[in-house]
Amino acid sequence: MPPSPASTGQLRRVALSGLLGTAVEFYDFLVYGTVAALVFGELFFPGADPAVGTIAAFGTFAAGYVARPIGGILFGHFGDRLGRKSMLLLTMGLMGGASFLIGLLPTYDTIGVWAPVLLITLRVVQGIAIGGEWGGATLMVVEHAGEKRRGLWSSFTQMGAPLGSLISAAVVALVSALPKDQFAAWGWRVPFLLSVLLLGVGLFVRLQVVESPLFAEVKKDRAESRMPILDVLKRPRPVLLACGVGIGAFTAQSLLTSYLISYATGIGYARPQVLTALTVSAAVALVVLPCASALSDRIGRRPVVLAGALLSAATAFPVLALVDSKSPGLLILAVVLGHGIAQSMMYGPLGALFSEMFGTKVRYTGASLGYQGATLVGAGFSPVIAGSLVAGSDSGTPVALLVAGGSLITALTVWFVRETSGTSLANRAVEPAPATKETAAS
C-alpha cells in the first residue's frame, strides 16, 4: 500500500518550509536583479557605456541561471538517493550565505577586476543552490499531500516567489530612498545583509519537518535509482515538455520584474514608482497563485496554464503601451496585469504539474531539470537579449515580443502534456500514463 498523506499539522509545516525556502530564493535573486539594474553597472563594471554596463551586470544575472541546471542535477542526484530534507537544508544555507557575502563585496574601485570575478562566483553559487532548492521544496509538499489538493498545497512553494519579491521590493524601496551617493556607497548592501534573517527563520522551520513519505518508502525497499540523471535522460520527453511549458512564465517574470526596473527608469520613471508597481503586483500574485493552483485541482493543470499563457500573449503589447505611457498609475496596472495575473496563472500549477510528470525514484532530478531548464531559457537570457535589442532600436517593442513569444511557446507545448491532476504518485513511472476520464474528473 502507498504511504498515507501526512497529518494536517505536518503538512502545514512542510508547506511553510517550502514557502520560506522559495521566499529566501526569490528574495536573494530579485534583490540581485534589482540592484544590478540600479547600480551594479557603475560599481562593478565602470568605464563602459551605461547601456553596456547594464548588459554586463545582467550578464552576471545570466551566470546565476546557467548554474541552475547544474544545481538541479547535483542536488537532484543526492535528493533522489539520500533524501529531500538534507538537500534542502544545504541549498538554503548556500543560497543565503552567498547573498550575505555579496553584501560584503568590495567594488571595482577597491580591488579592481577581482570585484566582478567574485560577484560572478557568488552568483554562480546562488544559481547552483537555487537549482536544487525549488525541486526539493516542491516535492516535499507534493509528496506529503493527498491526491485531491496537491495543486493547492504546492502553491505555497510557488507563493514564495511573490513573497520574496514583495519583501525585496519593500527593502530596496527603503534603501533606494537614500541620496544617490549614499545608496551607491553602502545602501545597496543592506538588502543582501538582511537576507541572513530570512535564512535563520527558514532553517529553523525546515529542521522541524520530516522526510517525504514516498521517498521513505522507496528507501525502505532499496529501490532508489543509482543514477537518476541517466534514467531521466533515457526518456527525455517529460523534461523537454516541462522546459517548454515553463518558458512563458519565466520570460514574463524576468522581463516584468528585474528588467522592467532598468527599462522603466530609463524612460523617465522614478525608482520608487517602479518599485511600488512591483510591490502591488507581488501582492496580487499572492492571491492569484493559490486560486489558480486550487482551480487546477478541479479542472486540471493544463487548462489553467493554457489560459494564463494565452492571456499573457494577448496582453504583452498593451502592457508595454501602458508602461510607455509614463503614467505611474498605468505602470501599476501594466505590471499587475502582465505579472500579477497572467504570469501567476501560468506559474501556479507548475509545482504540482512538474512533480506529477516523474516517478518517485527520479522526481527530484526530473522536476528540477525541467524547471531550471525553463528558467535558463526563459529568464536567464531574456534580460540580456531585451537590453541589447532595446539599446539598438531605441524601442521597447522587443520586450513585448519576447513576452508574447515565450507565452506562445508555453501555450503550444502544454497541448502535448498529459493531464496529471488527481493521479497517484506512488510507483509512478518516469512519464505518467494518459489520464482516464475518472482521474481527469477528480
mmCIF file with all atom_site columns, N, CA and C in Angstrom, residues 276-341:
data_model
loop_
_atom_site.group_PDB
_atom_site.id
_atom_site.type_symbol
_atom_site.label_atom_id
_atom_site.label_alt_id
_atom_site.label_comp_id
_atom_site.label_asym_id
_atom_site.label_entity_id
_atom_site.label_seq_id
_atom_site.pdbx_PDB_ins_code
_atom_site.Cartn_x
_atom_site.Cartn_y
_atom_site.Cartn_z
_atom_site.occupancy
_atom_site.B_iso_or_equiv
_atom_site.pdbx_formal_charge
_atom_site.auth_seq_id
_atom_site.auth_comp_id
_atom_site.auth_asym_id
_atom_site.auth_atom_id
_atom_site.pdbx_PDB_model_num
ATOM 1   N N  . THR A 1 276 ? 7.152   50.501 -6.390  1.00 0.00 ? 276 THR A N  1
ATOM 2   C CA . THR A 1 276 ? 5.774   50.455 -5.903  1.00 0.00 ? 276 THR A CA 1
ATOM 3   C C  . THR A 1 276 ? 4.924   49.558 -6.798  1.00 0.00 ? 276 THR A C  1
ATOM 4   N N  . ALA A 1 277 ? 5.096   49.692 -8.112  1.00 0.00 ? 277 ALA A N  1
ATOM 5   C CA . ALA A 1 277 ? 4.346   48.841 -9.043  1.00 0.00 ? 277 ALA A CA 1
ATOM 6   C C  . ALA A 1 277 ? 4.666   47.370 -8.824  1.00 0.00 ? 277 ALA A C  1
ATOM 7   N N  . LEU A 1 278 ? 5.932   47.051 -8.614  1.00 0.00 ? 278 LEU A N  1
ATOM 8   C CA . LEU A 1 278 ? 6.322   45.662 -8.375  1.00 0.00 ? 278 LEU A CA 1
ATOM 9   C C  . LEU A 1 278 ? 5.759   45.144 -7.055  1.00 0.00 ? 278 LEU A C  1
ATOM 10  N N  . THR A 1 279 ? 5.693   46.006 -6.052  1.00 0.00 ? 279 THR A N  1
ATOM 11  C CA . THR A 1 279 ? 5.142   45.602 -4.760  1.00 0.00 ? 279 THR A CA 1
ATOM 12  C C  . THR A 1 279 ? 3.657   45.285 -4.872  1.00 0.00 ? 279 THR A C  1
ATOM 13  N N  . VAL A 1 280 ? 2.904   46.125 -5.569  1.00 0.00 ? 280 VAL A N  1
ATOM 14  C CA . VAL A 1 280 ? 1.472   45.887 -5.755  1.00 0.00 ? 280 VAL A CA 1
ATOM 15  C C  . VAL A 1 280 ? 1.253   44.600 -6.550  1.00 0.00 ? 280 VAL A C  1
ATOM 16  N N  . SER A 1 281 ? 2.051   44.407 -7.600  1.00 0.00 ? 281 SER A N  1
ATOM 17  C CA . SER A 1 281 ? 1.919   43.196 -8.414  1.00 0.00 ? 281 SER A CA 1
ATOM 18  C C  . SER A 1 281 ? 2.185   41.936 -7.594  1.00 0.00 ? 281 SER A C  1
ATOM 19  N N  . ALA A 1 282 ? 3.204   41.982 -6.741  1.00 0.00 ? 282 ALA A N  1
ATOM 20  C CA . ALA A 1 282 ? 3.511   40.814 -5.907  1.00 0.00 ? 282 ALA A CA 1
ATOM 21  C C  . ALA A 1 282 ? 2.374   40.515 -4.948  1.00 0.00 ? 282 ALA A C  1
ATOM 22  N N  . ALA A 1 283 ? 1.746   41.551 -4.410  1.00 0.00 ? 283 ALA A N  1
ATOM 23  C CA . ALA A 1 283 ? 0.605   41.346 -3.505  1.00 0.00 ? 283 ALA A CA 1
ATOM 24  C C  . ALA A 1 283 ? -0.558  40.689 -4.243  1.00 0.00 ? 283 ALA A C  1
ATOM 25  N N  . VAL A 1 284 ? -0.802  41.107 -5.477  1.00 0.00 ? 284 VAL A N  1
ATOM 26  C CA . VAL A 1 284 ? -1.866  40.491 -6.279  1.00 0.00 ? 284 VAL A CA 1
ATOM 27  C C  . VAL A 1 284 ? -1.521  39.031 -6.578  1.00 0.00 ? 284 VAL A C  1
ATOM 28  N N  . ALA A 1 285 ? -0.255  38.762 -6.886  1.00 0.00 ? 285 ALA A N  1
ATOM 29  C CA . ALA A 1 285 ? 0.162   37.394 -7.192  1.00 0.00 ? 285 ALA A CA 1
ATOM 30  C C  . ALA A 1 285 ? -0.045  36.462 -6.009  1.00 0.00 ? 285 ALA A C  1
ATOM 31  N N  . LEU A 1 286 ? 0.109   36.972 -4.794  1.00 0.00 ? 286 LEU A N  1
ATOM 32  C CA . LEU A 1 286 ? -0.110  36.141 -3.606  1.00 0.00 ? 286 LEU A CA 1
ATOM 33  C C  . LEU A 1 286 ? -1.554  35.660 -3.500  1.00 0.00 ? 286 LEU A C  1
ATOM 34  N N  . VAL A 1 287 ? -2.466  36.340 -4.163  1.00 0.00 ? 287 VAL A N  1
ATOM 35  C CA . VAL A 1 287 ? -3.864  35.914 -4.194  1.00 0.00 ? 287 VAL A CA 1
ATOM 36  C C  . VAL A 1 287 ? -4.133  35.024 -5.402  1.00 0.00 ? 287 VAL A C  1
ATOM 37  N N  . VAL A 1 288 ? -3.596  35.411 -6.558  1.00 0.00 ? 288 VAL A N  1
ATOM 38  C CA . VAL A 1 288 ? -3.881  34.688 -7.798  1.00 0.00 ? 288 VAL A CA 1
ATOM 39  C C  . VAL A 1 288 ? -3.249  33.292 -7.788  1.00 0.00 ? 288 VAL A C  1
ATOM 40  N N  . LEU A 1 289 ? -2.036  33.168 -7.259  1.00 0.00 ? 289 LEU A N  1
ATOM 41  C CA . LEU A 1 289 ? -1.339  31.874 -7.291  1.00 0.00 ? 289 LEU A CA 1
ATOM 42  C C  . LEU A 1 289 ? -2.112  30.747 -6.613  1.00 0.00 ? 289 LEU A C  1
ATOM 43  N N  . PRO A 1 290 ? -2.537  30.906 -5.353  1.00 0.00 ? 290 PRO A N  1
ATOM 44  C CA . PRO A 1 290 ? -3.288  29.790 -4.758  1.00 0.00 ? 290 PRO A CA 1
ATOM 45  C C  . PRO A 1 290 ? -4.630  29.557 -5.430  1.00 0.00 ? 290 PRO A C  1
ATOM 46  N N  . CYS A 1 291 ? -5.264  30.612 -5.940  1.00 0.00 ? 291 CYS A N  1
ATOM 47  C CA . CYS A 1 291 ? -6.542  30.437 -6.634  1.00 0.00 ? 291 CYS A CA 1
ATOM 48  C C  . CYS A 1 291 ? -6.356  29.638 -7.921  1.00 0.00 ? 291 CYS A C  1
ATOM 49  N N  . ALA A 1 292 ? -5.317  29.986 -8.695  1.00 0.00 ? 292 ALA A N  1
ATOM 50  C CA . ALA A 1 292 ? -5.050  29.254 -9.935  1.00 0.00 ? 292 ALA A CA 1
ATOM 51  C C  . ALA A 1 292 ? -4.666  27.813 -9.637  1.00 0.00 ? 292 ALA A C  1
ATOM 52  N N  . SER A 1 293 ? -3.879  27.599 -8.598  1.00 0.00 ? 293 SER A N  1
ATOM 53  C CA . SER A 1 293 ? -3.442  26.246 -8.252  1.00 0.00 ? 293 SER A CA 1
ATOM 54  C C  . SER A 1 293 ? -4.607  25.403 -7.763  1.00 0.00 ? 293 SER A C  1
ATOM 55  N N  . ALA A 1 294 ? -5.473  25.994 -6.936  1.00 0.00 ? 294 ALA A N  1
ATOM 56  C CA . ALA A 1 294 ? -6.661  25.267 -6.468  1.00 0.00 ? 294 ALA A CA 1
ATOM 57  C C  . ALA A 1 294 ? -7.587  24.938 -7.634  1.00 0.00 ? 294 ALA A C  1
ATOM 58  N N  . LEU A 1 295 ? -7.710  25.870 -8.573  1.00 0.00 ? 295 LEU A N  1
ATOM 59  C CA . LEU A 1 295 ? -8.536  25.616 -9.754  1.00 0.00 ? 295 LEU A CA 1
ATOM 60  C C  . LEU A 1 295 ? -7.977  24.458 -10.564 1.00 0.00 ? 295 LEU A C  1
ATOM 61  N N  . SER A 1 296 ? -6.636  24.335 -10.605 1.00 0.00 ? 296 SER A N  1
ATOM 62  C CA . SER A 1 296 ? -6.025  23.234 -11.357 1.00 0.00 ? 296 SER A CA 1
ATOM 63  C C  . SER A 1 296 ? -6.330  21.880 -10.722 1.00 0.00 ? 296 SER A C  1
ATOM 64  N N  . ASP A 1 297 ? -6.643  21.856 -9.421  1.00 0.00 ? 297 ASP A N  1
ATOM 65  C CA . ASP A 1 297 ? -7.068  20.612 -8.784  1.00 0.00 ? 297 ASP A CA 1
ATOM 66  C C  . ASP A 1 297 ? -8.448  20.192 -9.261  1.00 0.00 ? 297 ASP A C  1
ATOM 67  N N  . ARG A 1 298 ? -9.252  21.155 -9.665  1.00 0.00 ? 298 ARG A N  1
ATOM 68  C CA . ARG A 1 298 ? -10.639 20.872 -10.040 1.00 0.00 ? 298 ARG A CA 1
ATOM 69  C C  . ARG A 1 298 ? -10.785 20.622 -11.539 1.00 0.00 ? 298 ARG A C  1
ATOM 70  N N  . ILE A 1 299 ? -10.124 21.436 -12.366 1.00 0.00 ? 299 ILE A N  1
ATOM 71  C CA . ILE A 1 299 ? -10.333 21.310 -13.815 1.00 0.00 ? 299 ILE A CA 1
ATOM 72  C C  . ILE A 1 299 ? -9.087  20.799 -14.551 1.00 0.00 ? 299 ILE A C  1
ATOM 73  N N  . GLY A 1 300 ? -7.970  20.648 -13.839 1.00 0.00 ? 300 GLY A N  1
ATOM 74  C CA . GLY A 1 300 ? -6.753  20.152 -14.469 1.00 0.00 ? 300 GLY A CA 1
ATOM 75  C C  . GLY A 1 300 ? -5.667  21.207 -14.554 1.00 0.00 ? 300 GLY A C  1
ATOM 76  N N  . ARG A 1 301 ? -4.411  20.745 -14.599 1.00 0.00 ? 301 ARG A N  1
ATOM 77  C CA . ARG A 1 301 ? -3.276  21.674 -14.706 1.00 0.00 ? 301 ARG A CA 1
ATOM 78  C C  . ARG A 1 301 ? -3.237  22.354 -16.070 1.00 0.00 ? 301 ARG A C  1
ATOM 79  N N  . ARG A 1 302 ? -3.470  21.583 -17.116 1.00 0.00 ? 302 ARG A N  1
ATOM 80  C CA . ARG A 1 302 ? -3.310  22.095 -18.479 1.00 0.00 ? 302 ARG A CA 1
ATOM 81  C C  . ARG A 1 302 ? -4.220  23.275 -18.795 1.00 0.00 ? 302 ARG A C  1
ATOM 82  N N  . PRO A 1 303 ? -5.532  23.221 -18.499 1.00 0.00 ? 303 PRO A N  1
ATOM 83  C CA . PRO A 1 303 ? -6.383  24.361 -18.856 1.00 0.00 ? 303 PRO A CA 1
ATOM 84  C C  . PRO A 1 303 ? -5.981  25.660 -18.166 1.00 0.00 ? 303 PRO A C  1
ATOM 85  N N  . VAL A 1 304 ? -5.536  25.570 -16.920 1.00 0.00 ? 304 VAL A N  1
ATOM 86  C CA . VAL A 1 304 ? -5.164  26.787 -16.197 1.00 0.00 ? 304 VAL A CA 1
ATOM 87  C C  . VAL A 1 304 ? -3.892  27.398 -16.778 1.00 0.00 ? 304 VAL A C  1
ATOM 88  N N  . VAL A 1 305 ? -2.882  26.547 -17.017 1.00 0.00 ? 305 VAL A N  1
ATOM 89  C CA . VAL A 1 305 ? -1.631  27.051 -17.604 1.00 0.00 ? 305 VAL A CA 1
ATOM 90  C C  . VAL A 1 305 ? -1.896  27.629 -18.992 1.00 0.00 ? 305 VAL A C  1
ATOM 91  N N  . LEU A 1 306 ? -2.709  26.958 -19.775 1.00 0.00 ? 306 LEU A N  1
ATOM 92  C CA . LEU A 1 306 ? -3.020  27.428 -21.127 1.00 0.00 ? 306 LEU A CA 1
ATOM 93  C C  . LEU A 1 306 ? -3.724  28.779 -21.085 1.00 0.00 ? 306 LEU A C  1
ATOM 94  N N  . ALA A 1 307 ? -4.684  28.932 -20.191 1.00 0.00 ? 307 ALA A N  1
ATOM 95  C CA . ALA A 1 307 ? -5.398  30.210 -20.080 1.00 0.00 ? 307 ALA A CA 1
ATOM 96  C C  . ALA A 1 307 ? -4.443  31.342 -19.712 1.00 0.00 ? 307 ALA A C  1
ATOM 97  N N  . GLY A 1 308 ? -3.532  31.080 -18.787 1.00 0.00 ? 308 GLY A N  1
ATOM 98  C CA . GLY A 1 308 ? -2.559  32.105 -18.418 1.00 0.00 ? 308 GLY A CA 1
ATOM 99  C C  . GLY A 1 308 ? -1.633  32.460 -19.564 1.00 0.00 ? 308 GLY A C  1
ATOM 100 N N  . ALA A 1 309 ? -1.200  31.453 -20.327 1.00 0.00 ? 309 ALA A N  1
ATOM 101 C CA . ALA A 1 309 ? -0.293  31.707 -21.447 1.00 0.00 ? 309 ALA A CA 1
ATOM 102 C C  . ALA A 1 309 ? -0.966  32.543 -22.526 1.00 0.00 ? 309 ALA A C  1
ATOM 103 N N  . LEU A 1 310 ? -2.200  32.213 -22.850 1.00 0.00 ? 310 LEU A N  1
ATOM 104 C CA . LEU A 1 310 ? -2.920  32.980 -23.874 1.00 0.00 ? 310 LEU A CA 1
ATOM 105 C C  . LEU A 1 310 ? -3.185  34.409 -23.401 1.00 0.00 ? 310 LEU A C  1
ATOM 106 N N  . LEU A 1 311 ? -3.516  34.572 -22.122 1.00 0.00 ? 311 LEU A N  1
ATOM 107 C CA . LEU A 1 311 ? -3.730  35.915 -21.590 1.00 0.00 ? 311 LEU A CA 1
ATOM 108 C C  . LEU A 1 311 ? -2.437  36.720 -21.630 1.00 0.00 ? 311 LEU A C  1
ATOM 109 N N  . SER A 1 312 ? -1.326  36.096 -21.280 1.00 0.00 ? 312 SER A N  1
ATOM 110 C CA . SER A 1 312 ? -0.040  36.787 -21.302 1.00 0.00 ? 312 SER A CA 1
ATOM 111 C C  . SER A 1 312 ? 0.337   37.221 -22.714 1.00 0.00 ? 312 SER A C  1
ATOM 112 N N  . ALA A 1 313 ? 0.142   36.331 -23.694 1.00 0.00 ? 313 ALA A N  1
ATOM 113 C CA . ALA A 1 313 ? 0.461   36.672 -25.081 1.00 0.00 ? 313 ALA A CA 1
ATOM 114 C C  . ALA A 1 313 ? -0.430  37.786 -25.603 1.00 0.00 ? 313 ALA A C  1
ATOM 115 N N  . ALA A 1 314 ? -1.713  37.729 -25.256 1.00 0.00 ? 314 ALA A N  1
ATOM 116 C CA . ALA A 1 314 ? -2.661  38.720 -25.760 1.00 0.00 ? 314 ALA A CA 1
ATOM 117 C C  . ALA A 1 314 ? -2.431  40.108 -25.166 1.00 0.00 ? 314 ALA A C  1
ATOM 118 N N  . THR A 1 315 ? -1.906  40.166 -23.961 1.00 0.00 ? 315 THR A N  1
ATOM 119 C CA . THR A 1 315 ? -1.743  41.460 -23.284 1.00 0.00 ? 315 THR A CA 1
ATOM 120 C C  . THR A 1 315 ? -0.314  41.990 -23.329 1.00 0.00 ? 315 THR A C  1
ATOM 121 N N  . ALA A 1 316 ? 0.609   41.297 -23.987 1.00 0.00 ? 316 ALA A N  1
ATOM 122 C CA . ALA A 1 316 ? 2.013   41.721 -23.981 1.00 0.00 ? 316 ALA A CA 1
ATOM 123 C C  . ALA A 1 316 ? 2.191   43.127 -24.537 1.00 0.00 ? 316 ALA A C  1
ATOM 124 N N  . PHE A 1 317 ? 1.605   43.410 -25.700 1.00 0.00 ? 317 PHE A N  1
ATOM 125 C CA . PHE A 1 317 ? 1.768   44.739 -26.289 1.00 0.00 ? 317 PHE A CA 1
ATOM 126 C C  . PHE A 1 317 ? 0.958   45.811 -25.557 1.00 0.00 ? 317 PHE A C  1
ATOM 127 N N  . PRO A 1 318 ? -0.291  45.525 -25.129 1.00 0.00 ? 318 PRO A N  1
ATOM 128 C CA . PRO A 1 318 ? -0.984  46.513 -24.286 1.00 0.00 ? 318 PRO A CA 1
ATOM 129 C C  . PRO A 1 318 ? -0.243  46.824 -22.992 1.00 0.00 ? 318 PRO A C  1
ATOM 130 N N  . VAL A 1 319 ? 0.375   45.803 -22.373 1.00 0.00 ? 319 VAL A N  1
ATOM 131 C CA . VAL A 1 319 ? 1.142   46.039 -21.152 1.00 0.00 ? 319 VAL A CA 1
ATOM 132 C C  . VAL A 1 319 ? 2.308   46.983 -21.431 1.00 0.00 ? 319 VAL A C  1
ATOM 133 N N  . LEU A 1 320 ? 3.022   46.764 -22.542 1.00 0.00 ? 320 LEU A N  1
ATOM 134 C CA . LEU A 1 320 ? 4.138   47.647 -22.883 1.00 0.00 ? 320 LEU A CA 1
ATOM 135 C C  . LEU A 1 320 ? 3.644   49.062 -23.161 1.00 0.00 ? 320 LEU A C  1
ATOM 136 N N  . ALA A 1 321 ? 2.495   49.174 -23.813 1.00 0.00 ? 321 ALA A N  1
ATOM 137 C CA . ALA A 1 321 ? 1.947   50.508 -24.089 1.00 0.00 ? 321 ALA A CA 1
ATOM 138 C C  . ALA A 1 321 ? 1.614   51.246 -22.792 1.00 0.00 ? 321 ALA A C  1
ATOM 139 N N  . LEU A 1 322 ? 1.092   50.517 -21.811 1.00 0.00 ? 322 LEU A N  1
ATOM 140 C CA . LEU A 1 322 ? 0.811   51.130 -20.515 1.00 0.00 ? 322 LEU A CA 1
ATOM 141 C C  . LEU A 1 322 ? 2.097   51.591 -19.837 1.00 0.00 ? 322 LEU A C  1
ATOM 142 N N  . VAL A 1 323 ? 3.149   50.789 -19.938 1.00 0.00 ? 323 VAL A N  1
ATOM 143 C CA . VAL A 1 323 ? 4.434   51.189 -19.358 1.00 0.00 ? 323 VAL A CA 1
ATOM 144 C C  . VAL A 1 323 ? 4.972   52.427 -20.063 1.00 0.00 ? 323 VAL A C  1
ATOM 145 N N  . ASP A 1 324 ? 4.874   52.452 -21.388 1.00 0.00 ? 324 ASP A N  1
ATOM 146 C CA . ASP A 1 324 ? 5.398   53.572 -22.169 1.00 0.00 ? 324 ASP A CA 1
ATOM 147 C C  . ASP A 1 324 ? 4.591   54.855 -21.999 1.00 0.00 ? 324 ASP A C  1
ATOM 148 N N  . SER A 1 325 ? 3.419   54.750 -21.377 1.00 0.00 ? 325 SER A N  1
ATOM 149 C CA . SER A 1 325 ? 2.610   55.952 -21.152 1.00 0.00 ? 325 SER A CA 1
ATOM 150 C C  . SER A 1 325 ? 3.260   56.912 -20.170 1.00 0.00 ? 325 SER A C  1
ATOM 151 N N  . LYS A 1 326 ? 4.212   56.417 -19.382 1.00 0.00 ? 326 LYS A N  1
ATOM 152 C CA . LYS A 1 326 ? 4.930   57.197 -18.367 1.00 0.00 ? 326 LYS A CA 1
ATOM 153 C C  . LYS A 1 326 ? 4.015   57.705 -17.255 1.00 0.00 ? 326 LYS A C  1
ATOM 154 N N  . SER A 1 327 ? 2.885   57.014 -17.094 1.00 0.00 ? 327 SER A N  1
ATOM 155 C CA . SER A 1 327 ? 1.958   57.310 -16.000 1.00 0.00 ? 327 SER A CA 1
ATOM 156 C C  . SER A 1 327 ? 2.175   56.299 -14.878 1.00 0.00 ? 327 SER A C  1
ATOM 157 N N  . PRO A 1 328 ? 2.471   56.751 -13.653 1.00 0.00 ? 328 PRO A N  1
ATOM 158 C CA . PRO A 1 328 ? 2.695   55.805 -12.549 1.00 0.00 ? 328 PRO A CA 1
ATOM 159 C C  . PRO A 1 328 ? 1.502   54.879 -12.311 1.00 0.00 ? 328 PRO A C  1
ATOM 160 N N  . GLY A 1 329 ? 0.302   55.407 -12.430 1.00 0.00 ? 329 GLY A N  1
ATOM 161 C CA . GLY A 1 329 ? -0.879  54.576 -12.225 1.00 0.00 ? 329 GLY A CA 1
ATOM 162 C C  . GLY A 1 329 ? -1.015  53.502 -13.277 1.00 0.00 ? 329 GLY A C  1
ATOM 163 N N  . LEU A 1 330 ? -0.775  53.852 -14.550 1.00 0.00 ? 330 LEU A N  1
ATOM 164 C CA . LEU A 1 330 ? -0.848  52.867 -15.621 1.00 0.00 ? 330 LEU A CA 1
ATOM 165 C C  . LEU A 1 330 ? 0.300   51.874 -15.547 1.00 0.00 ? 330 LEU A C  1
ATOM 166 N N  . LEU A 1 331 ? 1.433   52.306 -15.015 1.00 0.00 ? 331 LEU A N  1
ATOM 167 C CA . LEU A 1 331 ? 2.542   51.369 -14.797 1.00 0.00 ? 331 LEU A CA 1
ATOM 168 C C  . LEU A 1 331 ? 2.136   50.276 -13.818 1.00 0.00 ? 331 LEU A C  1
ATOM 169 N N  . ILE A 1 332 ? 1.470   50.649 -12.737 1.00 0.00 ? 332 ILE A N  1
ATOM 170 C CA . ILE A 1 332 ? 0.992   49.656 -11.769 1.00 0.00 ? 332 ILE A CA 1
ATOM 171 C C  . ILE A 1 332 ? 0.019   48.691 -12.443 1.00 0.00 ? 332 ILE A C  1
ATOM 172 N N  . LEU A 1 333 ? -0.922  49.242 -13.237 1.00 0.00 ? 333 LEU A N  1
ATOM 173 C CA . LEU A 1 333 ? -1.893  48.405 -13.939 1.00 0.00 ? 333 LEU A CA 1
ATOM 174 C C  . LEU A 1 333 ? -1.191  47.434 -14.876 1.00 0.00 ? 333 LEU A C  1
ATOM 175 N N  . ALA A 1 334 ? -0.149  47.911 -15.576 1.00 0.00 ? 334 ALA A N  1
ATOM 176 C CA . ALA A 1 334 ? 0.586   47.062 -16.518 1.00 0.00 ? 334 ALA A CA 1
ATOM 177 C C  . ALA A 1 334 ? 1.242   45.885 -15.814 1.00 0.00 ? 334 ALA A C  1
ATOM 178 N N  . VAL A 1 335 ? 1.932   46.144 -14.713 1.00 0.00 ? 335 VAL A N  1
ATOM 179 C CA . VAL A 1 335 ? 2.655   45.078 -14.023 1.00 0.00 ? 335 VAL A CA 1
ATOM 180 C C  . VAL A 1 335 ? 1.680   44.107 -13.356 1.00 0.00 ? 335 VAL A C  1
ATOM 181 N N  . VAL A 1 336 ? 0.585   44.611 -12.827 1.00 0.00 ? 336 VAL A N  1
ATOM 182 C CA . VAL A 1 336 ? -0.422  43.740 -12.215 1.00 0.00 ? 336 VAL A CA 1
ATOM 183 C C  . VAL A 1 336 ? -1.032  42.813 -13.260 1.00 0.00 ? 336 VAL A C  1
ATOM 184 N N  . LEU A 1 337 ? -1.356  43.361 -14.431 1.00 0.00 ? 337 LEU A N  1
ATOM 185 C CA . LEU A 1 337 ? -1.976  42.552 -15.482 1.00 0.00 ? 337 LEU A CA 1
ATOM 186 C C  . LEU A 1 337 ? -1.001  41.528 -16.047 1.00 0.00 ? 337 LEU A C  1
ATOM 187 N N  . GLY A 1 338 ? 0.203   41.987 -16.385 1.00 0.00 ? 338 GLY A N  1
ATOM 188 C CA . GLY A 1 338 ? 1.144   41.092 -17.043 1.00 0.00 ? 338 GLY A CA 1
ATOM 189 C C  . GLY A 1 338 ? 1.805   40.111 -16.113 1.00 0.00 ? 338 GLY A C  1
ATOM 190 N N  . HIS A 1 339 ? 2.140   40.556 -14.896 1.00 0.00 ? 339 HIS A N  1
ATOM 191 C CA . HIS A 1 339 ? 2.856   39.681 -13.963 1.00 0.00 ? 339 HIS A CA 1
ATOM 192 C C  . HIS A 1 339 ? 1.943   39.134 -12.868 1.00 0.00 ? 339 HIS A C  1
ATOM 193 N N  . GLY A 1 340 ? 1.233   40.011 -12.179 1.00 0.00 ? 340 GLY A N  1
ATOM 194 C CA . GLY A 1 340 ? 0.426   39.586 -11.041 1.00 0.00 ? 340 GLY A CA 1
ATOM 195 C C  . GLY A 1 340 ? -0.676  38.614 -11.419 1.00 0.00 ? 340 GLY A C  1
ATOM 196 N N  . ILE A 1 341 ? -1.251  38.767 -12.625 1.00 0.00 ? 341 ILE A N  1
ATOM 197 C CA . ILE A 1 341 ? -2.372  37.910 -13.029 1.00 0.00 ? 341 ILE A CA 1
ATOM 198 C C  . ILE A 1 341 ? -1.940  36.870 -14.070 1.00 0.00 ? 341 ILE A C  1
#
